[in-house]
């Protein structure tokens, strides 16, 4: 009898959790070498039959799989997350997919880099960190606004901004800016239309998928608090000339804002008006005319930083308290935040409070949850309709000649020199006066989020229904006080009328999404994941405002206080859309994946015979090498290459980017009417073509992802081509056609680009680590076709879509040049001939490079981010406007004398040019610059290249040893500086080329209405219990 | 619990499908803020106030301003650099391009809206007004630019690049349109809708519209009176003219003293809502030449065209640098005959001008009758419009010392001073009168321009149709050769 001692199979039970103690349901437990496998249940527990000595391989998506030898009957596995590989990609509707399965390029940003470095808005945290992403800043006040652009522009009049999705539901850029950055868990950028096809037309420009923090299932409650204090200072002002001061046409003029006076000589000169005889002025500041009229005197010399010193140091304090907790079936995350900001302009303030609540509960197979964010804020800023010319504030600041120390004019109520009647400037008022007499105040609130039910109907299908909402409302009051002037001391100032405008705005988007998430293995080799669903969305907008003018009671700003007729408007908009979508992903042996997706959309803004459309996408993902799994070319795997994936995808997306109601030509009440009972309506200047079609985007993308040296170094590269056709554009029509613009489908754009991201762990040791992230992108959009014979379409101002050239393109009046490039002058005047509109260059960068270094030494870490943009130009509208005032450096370059235009020629016979050596320009003391140099707008187009040190942050995290002694689970202190250094080329001395006036696609024009660029320094502390 | 959840799911699914299948869900694209059509009477007054602004200004300068500057009526006071480009005759595509843009995109566009055929003769009055006023504006454009888009113009989306038509062909068609307009008025039945108060020029009095149409015809024909090839045609057309206007044709919707609602001349050249004088008023003054001219002829209108300062009338010759003795308070700014009040009528065709045209027609033999009496009546009307007392002043000196045509044109120049400068410039280009009119000191050429250049706005959007620019100083409009 053979006696066998059979080693008994026992039941091994245990749990699978992550390093923080969160249990992982659905983790795979495999008995190595066998086909025996189980998955952990909802509580993260598992039970499997195994023998002592067997090895359990436990894995979960997003974590390093680990092996556990069986030696007892209980194994509690703790898995470490695999940060570098980022195996989980959050895609459309919050559905997770493994990185291998994704057939398009995405990039993930961990919440740490957004939340821990004390940013007030998440958008500014993204600058320089994602290949192919640009942040364009619209306004730089106490509550800045910006746009996120992925892969350049694809449309002329449609929006080009990326879609924002928060926690699986479509949200808006405003909702994203209103998130407290501390609440952000991670961001996933889906770069092209392909990636986002499932979201419909809204996502034709890519999408940023934001996931906010959830609670944990650890039955442990975490409380944390974070406090940040930041200072903001103006970084630089435009460079103005400092050789000539107040005056006109070469003569000194004590009341001018322009700088056409004589050369600075340091002598005391009169500044401002002559006061009446007997006026008492402060000792030592004045002189008197022979007949007894006193006047202020100042040395006629430039004052250093005369504009820079006007600005204050802004301060911002942010406090957040957060709670995180849960148990095995539920979790909750709650945060309360508050921010108080004082801006760099005196009396600009911004306060806001946010509440975030994310909670979910598992009831058997069903999970219900809610993700929500509430915000309330209050803003007070100086108004933008100042003086009798209704100008913006910054204009008054820059129109201060170089010899005037502007900050000395602060007390306009008590200081006679700063008072409205005594101010030196006869044409522009004292900015300090403007701050107190022109205000724009507003309050707003927002509620956005989603509520969902998920039901795991079977282990292969999960159904989810969600409602999403985004509601924003704001109320504002914009007022201006009346001002009268003494005609003797201020003969040139016109009466400033008072007004108050009360307005409110409401915007709401809500919708339903419903889908089924299916995972099925068709055969042993073929796996399938599918998403099938439907969604609908309703958008409503309402804006109303009332204005009363010429108020009777001073300081009482209410519309009941006006004389004359009340002006008012109401504007309402609605847009409804719905669609059906499906996404099918078929995998072969986990090394080859095919993805097919399609969507059918309906929209209310297109003509009813054109308002439904279908668009598909297809992609392939080839896993060429993978040490952790199957691969197509295993021989590629070596010590160097541990992972290689190649993707190719193609998609078609349609865009309903025509404005709401815009397909109809409409009449508007004329602003001058009614006169009594006579009412009048005019036909709008914009005509609409009768056969409007939707825009079409076809894009193809190739991608390569490499993991080297066991993912010590990863490289992601992608190359894309996108063709947009039937672009919906407002074409500028000729005035003689009776309209100013026509909405029609005009043409084609083609964009191509390349993106490269390298992440490298250069040094990795227990005490010291150095991680490097370099990202590079280049893109070019060219206009391939326009309607009929049109050669160019004006987008806004000098920004055009020019046939055959990069888009957007700046076009301005130019110098006429001979074939050798020399400037042609008019022999009668010596002035350069003013040439027609010429292309000046592209307005979006050709190359963007971002570099982030993170150094870690024990508990200290230092992170720096810098980026470089180049290959583009911008038109400085500020420089253009300021030419009239004689503050440009060019206008001082010739000693205000007539000069012979350098390297110029005269056309002596048709086509024959001879060098001009003796004919000078006319009126170099002023007229030439104002009337001639200023007409050649090419002079104001500058190289927009810039290198910026975006962020330097230094952090100290208290080590675990000390933390447990203090009873804390986390304590970190940080110092951060932002936008610390900016290098600009010699020729651009005006402002940050990233600042843009337009909220539309008119990028490339800047620096006139905003306040100047700033830098920030902050200190923060974060504690968790 | 599970059943409830499953029911909720079913409900959500059904909900999304219901909203999806509902046609009305997508039918929300009708603009509740602005109508897609309005009755013609609501569109009419806006067109007429556009006409007034196209002459007197919109915040930008228009025809009356440049006309008065070309015709040496206006200049600038010390301390202002108000008319730099005008004094240099810097005629370029951007120079006064707002005239082209505004005439087409505002006035003509809005009048074109009215030219819609209705049932029977319901719209006859509106269509007639539309044709008459379009002719008014198209004539201004031809006289300034020569060849212009006409037959293909104003079609908006239907033709965004209209072809340019021959100036003379346009002129001929204007006469046809005016004739048609008169017929439409005469043929109108009981069903014709009368605009009534919404007509802020004539209040719906169609007899006056016929007279106005005829007066416009007269202007168009007289303009061509120098062309040998058109003499027979002109005589033939004159025979059809049965009535002309007897009072100033003016636009007045009921201007009030509020921002944006004042008479355009007043708001630009006069006083703002608070009663403060505008900077343009201070900046603009008489030329010494015109003051001397009026003083030498003892013309009482001088104090109505120009405000007499305390120290006596003082003018500034165009294009000279002056010192502070020529400040705004010391020079003769625009007078109370031109600036009457925020609610003053915006005159678009004065009775005085109509009578001067008639006088010339009689001198040339296109119409029968005594020319001198009409000439005298024209001068009387000018005094009446300015609110001045004529006293012993007559136009006899001019009538007797100069050729009759020169007398008429010279007196017309005085009568149109300040209110219709552009017409005097067109007449100067046609006749060369008044003779001896000085030129700005900064003029690059011996004489003032004779036309303007096609604007950048038209060139950039309609490049293939815009003809080559002509020489602005030597290439005259077709009727001047």
Short mmCIF file of C-alpha atoms in Angstrom, two decimals, chain B residues 147-408:
data_model
loop_
_atom_site.label_atom_id
_atom_site.label_comp_id
_atom_site.label_asym_id
_atom_site.label_seq_id
_atom_site.Cartn_x
_atom_site.Cartn_y
_atom_site.Cartn_z
CA UNK B 147 -18.52 103.93 -59.71
CA UNK B 148 -20.24 102.13 -56.84
CA UNK B 149 -22.12 98.86 -56.29
CA UNK B 150 -25.74 99.55 -57.09
CA UNK B 151 -27.64 96.93 -59.03
CA UNK B 152 -26.19 94.05 -57.00
CA UNK B 153 -25.93 95.91 -53.72
CA UNK B 154 -27.89 95.37 -50.49
CA UNK B 155 -28.61 91.70 -51.05
CA UNK B 156 -26.83 90.69 -47.84
CA UNK B 157 -26.33 86.91 -47.79
CA UNK B 158 -27.58 86.72 -51.34
CA UNK B 159 -24.50 88.49 -52.67
CA UNK B 160 -21.70 89.43 -50.32
CA UNK B 161 -19.44 90.64 -53.14
CA UNK B 162 -21.57 92.91 -55.34
CA UNK B 163 -20.16 94.16 -58.61
CA UNK B 164 -19.42 97.85 -59.17
CA UNK B 165 -21.61 99.69 -61.64
CA UNK B 166 -20.84 102.60 -63.91
CA UNK B 167 -21.61 105.89 -62.17
CA UNK B 168 -23.62 107.30 -65.04
CA UNK B 169 -25.71 104.15 -65.27
CA UNK B 170 -26.48 104.49 -61.59
CA UNK B 171 -27.52 108.10 -62.04
CA UNK B 172 -29.86 107.15 -64.87
CA UNK B 173 -31.47 104.47 -62.80
CA UNK B 174 -31.97 106.87 -59.90
CA UNK B 175 -34.20 108.95 -62.13
CA UNK B 176 -36.12 105.82 -63.10
CA UNK B 177 -36.57 104.89 -59.45
CA UNK B 178 -37.78 108.36 -58.52
CA UNK B 179 -40.29 108.29 -61.36
CA UNK B 180 -41.51 104.88 -60.23
CA UNK B 181 -41.83 106.15 -56.68
CA UNK B 182 -43.98 109.06 -57.77
CA UNK B 183 -46.18 106.69 -59.75
CA UNK B 184 -46.53 104.36 -56.79
CA UNK B 185 -47.74 107.21 -54.63
CA UNK B 186 -50.19 108.38 -57.24
CA UNK B 187 -51.47 104.89 -57.93
CA UNK B 188 -51.96 103.97 -54.30
CA UNK B 189 -55.42 102.75 -53.48
CA UNK B 190 -57.46 102.87 -50.31
CA UNK B 191 -55.64 99.83 -49.05
CA UNK B 192 -52.29 101.62 -49.01
CA UNK B 193 -50.95 101.89 -45.49
CA UNK B 194 -49.91 105.38 -44.55
CA UNK B 195 -46.99 105.53 -42.11
CA UNK B 196 -48.50 108.46 -40.22
CA UNK B 197 -46.42 109.55 -37.25
CA UNK B 198 -43.87 106.85 -37.88
CA UNK B 199 -42.75 108.94 -40.86
CA UNK B 200 -40.57 111.39 -38.99
CA UNK B 201 -39.91 113.50 -42.08
CA UNK B 202 -43.34 114.31 -43.49
CA UNK B 203 -45.73 112.66 -41.01
CA UNK B 204 -47.27 110.63 -43.80
CA UNK B 205 -48.08 113.56 -46.08
CA UNK B 206 -47.47 111.88 -49.43
CA UNK B 207 -47.94 115.06 -51.45
CA UNK B 208 -44.74 116.32 -49.87
CA UNK B 209 -43.01 113.09 -50.74
CA UNK B 210 -43.88 113.60 -54.40
CA UNK B 211 -42.48 117.11 -54.19
CA UNK B 212 -39.33 115.80 -52.55
CA UNK B 213 -38.89 113.13 -55.19
CA UNK B 214 -39.16 115.78 -57.86
CA UNK B 215 -36.66 117.99 -56.07
CA UNK B 216 -34.17 115.16 -55.89
CA UNK B 217 -34.65 114.56 -59.58
CA UNK B 218 -33.86 118.18 -60.15
CA UNK B 219 -30.61 117.91 -58.25
CA UNK B 220 -29.57 114.79 -60.14
CA UNK B 221 -30.35 116.42 -63.47
CA UNK B 222 -28.69 119.75 -62.70
CA UNK B 223 -25.60 117.87 -61.63
CA UNK B 224 -25.31 116.51 -65.14
CA UNK B 225 -26.01 119.83 -66.80
CA UNK B 226 -22.41 120.19 -67.90
CA UNK B 227 -22.57 117.10 -70.06
CA UNK B 228 -23.25 117.78 -73.70
CA UNK B 229 -24.51 114.24 -74.25
CA UNK B 230 -27.28 114.58 -71.69
CA UNK B 231 -28.90 117.86 -72.63
CA UNK B 232 -31.88 116.39 -74.45
CA UNK B 233 -32.39 113.84 -71.72
CA UNK B 234 -32.30 116.50 -69.03
CA UNK B 235 -34.88 118.64 -70.78
CA UNK B 236 -37.13 115.64 -71.20
CA UNK B 237 -36.94 114.72 -67.55
CA UNK B 238 -37.45 118.27 -66.39
CA UNK B 239 -40.72 118.33 -68.24
CA UNK B 240 -42.05 115.72 -65.84
CA UNK B 241 -41.28 117.76 -62.75
CA UNK B 242 -44.52 119.18 -61.46
CA UNK B 243 -43.81 120.27 -57.92
CA UNK B 244 -40.88 120.96 -55.69
CA UNK B 245 -40.52 121.33 -51.93
CA UNK B 246 -41.48 124.64 -50.43
CA UNK B 247 -40.16 124.06 -46.91
CA UNK B 248 -37.00 122.52 -45.52
CA UNK B 249 -37.12 118.73 -45.56
CA UNK B 250 -36.05 117.66 -42.11
CA UNK B 251 -35.91 114.64 -39.88
CA UNK B 252 -37.24 115.05 -36.37
CA UNK B 253 -38.56 112.09 -34.39
CA UNK B 254 -38.95 114.34 -31.35
CA UNK B 255 -35.33 114.72 -30.27
CA UNK B 256 -35.01 115.14 -26.49
CA UNK B 257 -32.28 116.18 -24.16
CA UNK B 258 -30.96 112.73 -23.27
CA UNK B 259 -27.80 110.87 -24.14
CA UNK B 260 -28.12 109.37 -27.59
CA UNK B 261 -31.44 111.08 -28.30
CA UNK B 262 -30.44 114.63 -29.09
CA UNK B 263 -30.32 116.06 -32.58
CA UNK B 264 -27.02 114.72 -34.00
CA UNK B 265 -25.64 118.15 -34.98
CA UNK B 266 -26.40 119.49 -31.53
CA UNK B 267 -24.96 116.52 -29.69
CA UNK B 268 -21.74 116.60 -31.71
CA UNK B 269 -21.17 120.30 -32.24
CA UNK B 270 -23.23 121.82 -29.49
CA UNK B 271 -23.84 120.88 -25.90
CA UNK B 272 -24.13 117.68 -23.97
CA UNK B 273 -27.08 116.62 -21.88
CA UNK B 274 -25.86 118.58 -18.87
CA UNK B 275 -25.50 121.72 -20.92
CA UNK B 276 -21.73 121.70 -21.09
CA UNK B 277 -20.32 122.80 -24.39
CA UNK B 278 -18.69 119.94 -26.29
CA UNK B 279 -15.00 119.94 -27.12
CA UNK B 280 -15.88 119.87 -30.82
CA UNK B 281 -17.74 123.11 -30.42
CA UNK B 282 -14.72 124.75 -28.84
CA UNK B 283 -12.41 123.26 -31.44
CA UNK B 284 -14.40 124.33 -34.50
CA UNK B 285 -14.41 127.90 -35.67
CA UNK B 286 -14.74 130.02 -38.78
CA UNK B 287 -11.98 130.66 -41.26
CA UNK B 288 -10.92 134.28 -41.50
CA UNK B 289 -11.63 134.12 -45.24
CA UNK B 290 -15.32 133.33 -44.84
CA UNK B 291 -15.66 135.95 -42.11
CA UNK B 292 -14.08 138.55 -44.37
CA UNK B 293 -16.30 137.44 -47.23
CA UNK B 294 -19.47 137.86 -45.19
CA UNK B 295 -18.30 141.12 -43.62
CA UNK B 296 -17.32 142.58 -46.98
CA UNK B 297 -20.75 141.81 -48.36
CA UNK B 298 -22.49 143.06 -45.19
CA UNK B 299 -24.23 139.76 -44.88
CA UNK B 300 -26.26 139.62 -41.62
CA UNK B 301 -26.09 135.84 -41.68
CA UNK B 302 -22.56 136.11 -40.32
CA UNK B 303 -23.84 136.28 -36.74
CA UNK B 304 -26.06 133.27 -37.28
CA UNK B 305 -23.55 131.08 -39.03
CA UNK B 306 -20.90 132.03 -36.49
CA UNK B 307 -21.12 133.16 -32.92
CA UNK B 308 -19.79 136.66 -32.50
CA UNK B 309 -17.21 136.63 -29.70
CA UNK B 310 -16.87 139.55 -27.30
CA UNK B 311 -13.86 140.87 -29.17
CA UNK B 312 -15.46 140.65 -32.58
CA UNK B 313 -15.37 137.96 -35.23
CA UNK B 314 -12.07 136.14 -35.47
CA UNK B 315 -11.22 133.21 -37.69
CA UNK B 316 -8.28 130.90 -38.27
CA UNK B 317 -7.04 130.07 -41.72
CA UNK B 318 -6.75 126.35 -42.24
CA UNK B 319 -3.43 124.67 -41.60
CA UNK B 320 -1.60 127.51 -39.83
CA UNK B 321 -0.12 127.32 -36.35
CA UNK B 322 -1.66 130.00 -34.18
CA UNK B 323 -1.07 131.25 -30.69
CA UNK B 324 -3.34 131.47 -27.70
CA UNK B 325 -5.01 134.65 -28.88
CA UNK B 326 -6.97 132.30 -31.11
CA UNK B 327 -8.28 130.23 -28.24
CA UNK B 328 -11.80 128.84 -28.28
CA UNK B 329 -13.24 131.82 -26.43
CA UNK B 330 -11.73 134.34 -28.81
CA UNK B 331 -12.66 132.79 -32.14
CA UNK B 332 -15.99 132.58 -33.88
CA UNK B 333 -17.46 129.18 -33.11
CA UNK B 334 -20.55 127.83 -34.82
CA UNK B 335 -23.49 130.16 -34.53
CA UNK B 336 -27.08 130.03 -33.30
CA UNK B 337 -28.46 129.62 -36.80
CA UNK B 338 -26.72 126.28 -37.07
CA UNK B 339 -27.03 125.22 -33.44
CA UNK B 340 -30.55 125.94 -32.29
CA UNK B 341 -31.24 123.36 -29.63
CA UNK B 342 -31.24 119.68 -28.78
CA UNK B 343 -34.62 119.31 -30.45
CA UNK B 344 -33.80 121.17 -33.64
CA UNK B 345 -34.79 119.70 -36.99
CA UNK B 346 -32.11 117.80 -38.85
CA UNK B 347 -32.40 119.38 -42.25
CA UNK B 348 -31.58 117.01 -45.09
CA UNK B 349 -32.68 119.17 -48.01
CA UNK B 350 -33.33 122.86 -47.56
CA UNK B 351 -35.94 124.81 -49.47
CA UNK B 352 -33.21 127.29 -50.20
CA UNK B 353 -31.22 124.67 -52.05
CA UNK B 354 -34.31 123.59 -53.99
CA UNK B 355 -34.90 127.14 -55.12
CA UNK B 356 -31.29 127.61 -56.18
CA UNK B 357 -31.59 124.48 -58.28
CA UNK B 358 -34.75 125.82 -59.86
CA UNK B 359 -33.05 129.12 -60.55
CA UNK B 360 -30.24 127.35 -62.31
CA UNK B 361 -32.70 125.22 -64.27
CA UNK B 362 -34.37 128.37 -65.49
CA UNK B 363 -31.08 130.04 -66.35
CA UNK B 364 -30.12 127.00 -68.39
CA UNK B 365 -33.50 126.88 -70.06
CA UNK B 366 -34.56 123.51 -68.70
CA UNK B 367 -37.57 125.15 -67.16
CA UNK B 368 -39.36 128.26 -68.17
CA UNK B 369 -39.82 131.26 -65.97
CA UNK B 370 -37.92 134.03 -64.30
CA UNK B 371 -34.73 132.96 -62.64
CA UNK B 372 -33.99 136.11 -60.63
CA UNK B 373 -37.15 135.96 -58.55
CA UNK B 374 -36.44 132.37 -57.63
CA UNK B 375 -32.84 133.30 -56.81
CA UNK B 376 -34.09 136.03 -54.47
CA UNK B 377 -36.58 133.64 -52.90
CA UNK B 378 -33.79 131.14 -52.29
CA UNK B 379 -31.79 133.76 -50.41
CA UNK B 380 -34.85 134.73 -48.38
CA UNK B 381 -35.39 131.08 -47.43
CA UNK B 382 -31.81 130.85 -46.26
CA UNK B 383 -32.34 133.77 -43.90
CA UNK B 384 -35.55 132.24 -42.64
CA UNK B 385 -33.94 128.90 -41.93
CA UNK B 386 -31.12 130.56 -40.00
CA UNK B 387 -33.54 132.79 -38.15
CA UNK B 388 -31.71 135.87 -39.38
CA UNK B 389 -33.21 139.21 -40.45
CA UNK B 390 -32.38 139.96 -44.05
CA UNK B 391 -32.64 143.72 -43.77
CA UNK B 392 -31.25 145.37 -46.87
CA UNK B 393 -29.11 142.48 -47.95
CA UNK B 394 -29.74 141.09 -51.43
CA UNK B 395 -27.95 138.85 -53.86
CA UNK B 396 -28.09 141.54 -56.53
CA UNK B 397 -24.40 142.36 -56.32
CA UNK B 398 -23.46 138.82 -57.24
CA UNK B 399 -26.23 138.51 -59.82
CA UNK B 400 -25.03 141.57 -61.64
CA UNK B 401 -21.28 141.23 -61.36
CA UNK B 402 -20.81 137.54 -62.01
CA UNK B 403 -22.23 135.05 -64.44
CA UNK B 404 -25.68 133.95 -63.33
CA UNK B 405 -24.48 130.45 -62.61
CA UNK B 406 -21.59 131.75 -60.54
CA UNK B 407 -23.93 133.97 -58.57
CA UNK B 408 -26.28 131.10 -57.88
#
